[in-house]
Amino acid sequence: MEHTDLVIERKKLPILLRLGKVLMALIGLTGVVAGIMMAATREGSMIQAFLILMVSILSLGISLLRIQTVTCPHCQATSTIHTLTVDFECRRCLKPTAIKWKK
């Protein structure tokens, strides 16, 4: 299999998306604190505290996720990858492609 290098520039997020990520992080952190407090003080049931913690951790995970869309140089299919990825295999043509990130 041939191995191709692809140079990609990291795109900056728009301001509204940055604000949304900050809001999701704040909701997640607040939920984690509230869930732990609820579980520790027995104010609510453990099931409620567990559900709040699950939603909060999911919210934090989404806020920390950094993805970008790339186009395969072989078949022109688009793929969504994490910005820390150094290589990916296209789902359509199954050819590996190395990524060099340019800032």
PDB file of C-alpha atoms in Angstrom, residues 70-79 88 90-93:
ATOM      1  CA  VAL A  70     -10.293  16.533   5.968  1.00  0.00           C
ATOM      2  CA  THR A  71     -10.523  15.334   2.383  1.00  0.00           C
ATOM      3  CA  CYS A  72      -8.825  12.127   1.280  1.00  0.00           C
ATOM      4  CA  PRO A  73      -6.263  12.890  -1.454  1.00  0.00           C
ATOM      5  CA  HIS A  74      -7.003   9.561  -3.186  1.00  0.00           C
ATOM      6  CA  CYS A  75     -10.794   9.427  -3.506  1.00  0.00           C
ATOM      7  CA  GLN A  76     -11.885  12.934  -2.392  1.00  0.00           C
ATOM      8  CA  ALA A  77     -14.067  11.551   0.410  1.00  0.00           C
ATOM      9  CA  THR A  78     -14.419  13.713   3.525  1.00  0.00           C
ATOM     10  CA  SER A  79     -13.548  12.379   6.960  1.00  0.00           C
ATOM     11  CA  PHE A  88      -5.803   8.217   9.208  1.00  0.00           C
ATOM     12  CA  CYS A  90      -9.902   6.599   4.551  1.00  0.00           C
ATOM     13  CA  ARG A  91     -13.132   4.692   5.117  1.00  0.00           C
ATOM     14  CA  ARG A  92     -13.980   4.601   1.432  1.00  0.00           C
ATOM     15  CA  CYS A  93     -10.694   3.667  -0.286  1.00  0.00           C
TER      16      CYS A  93
END
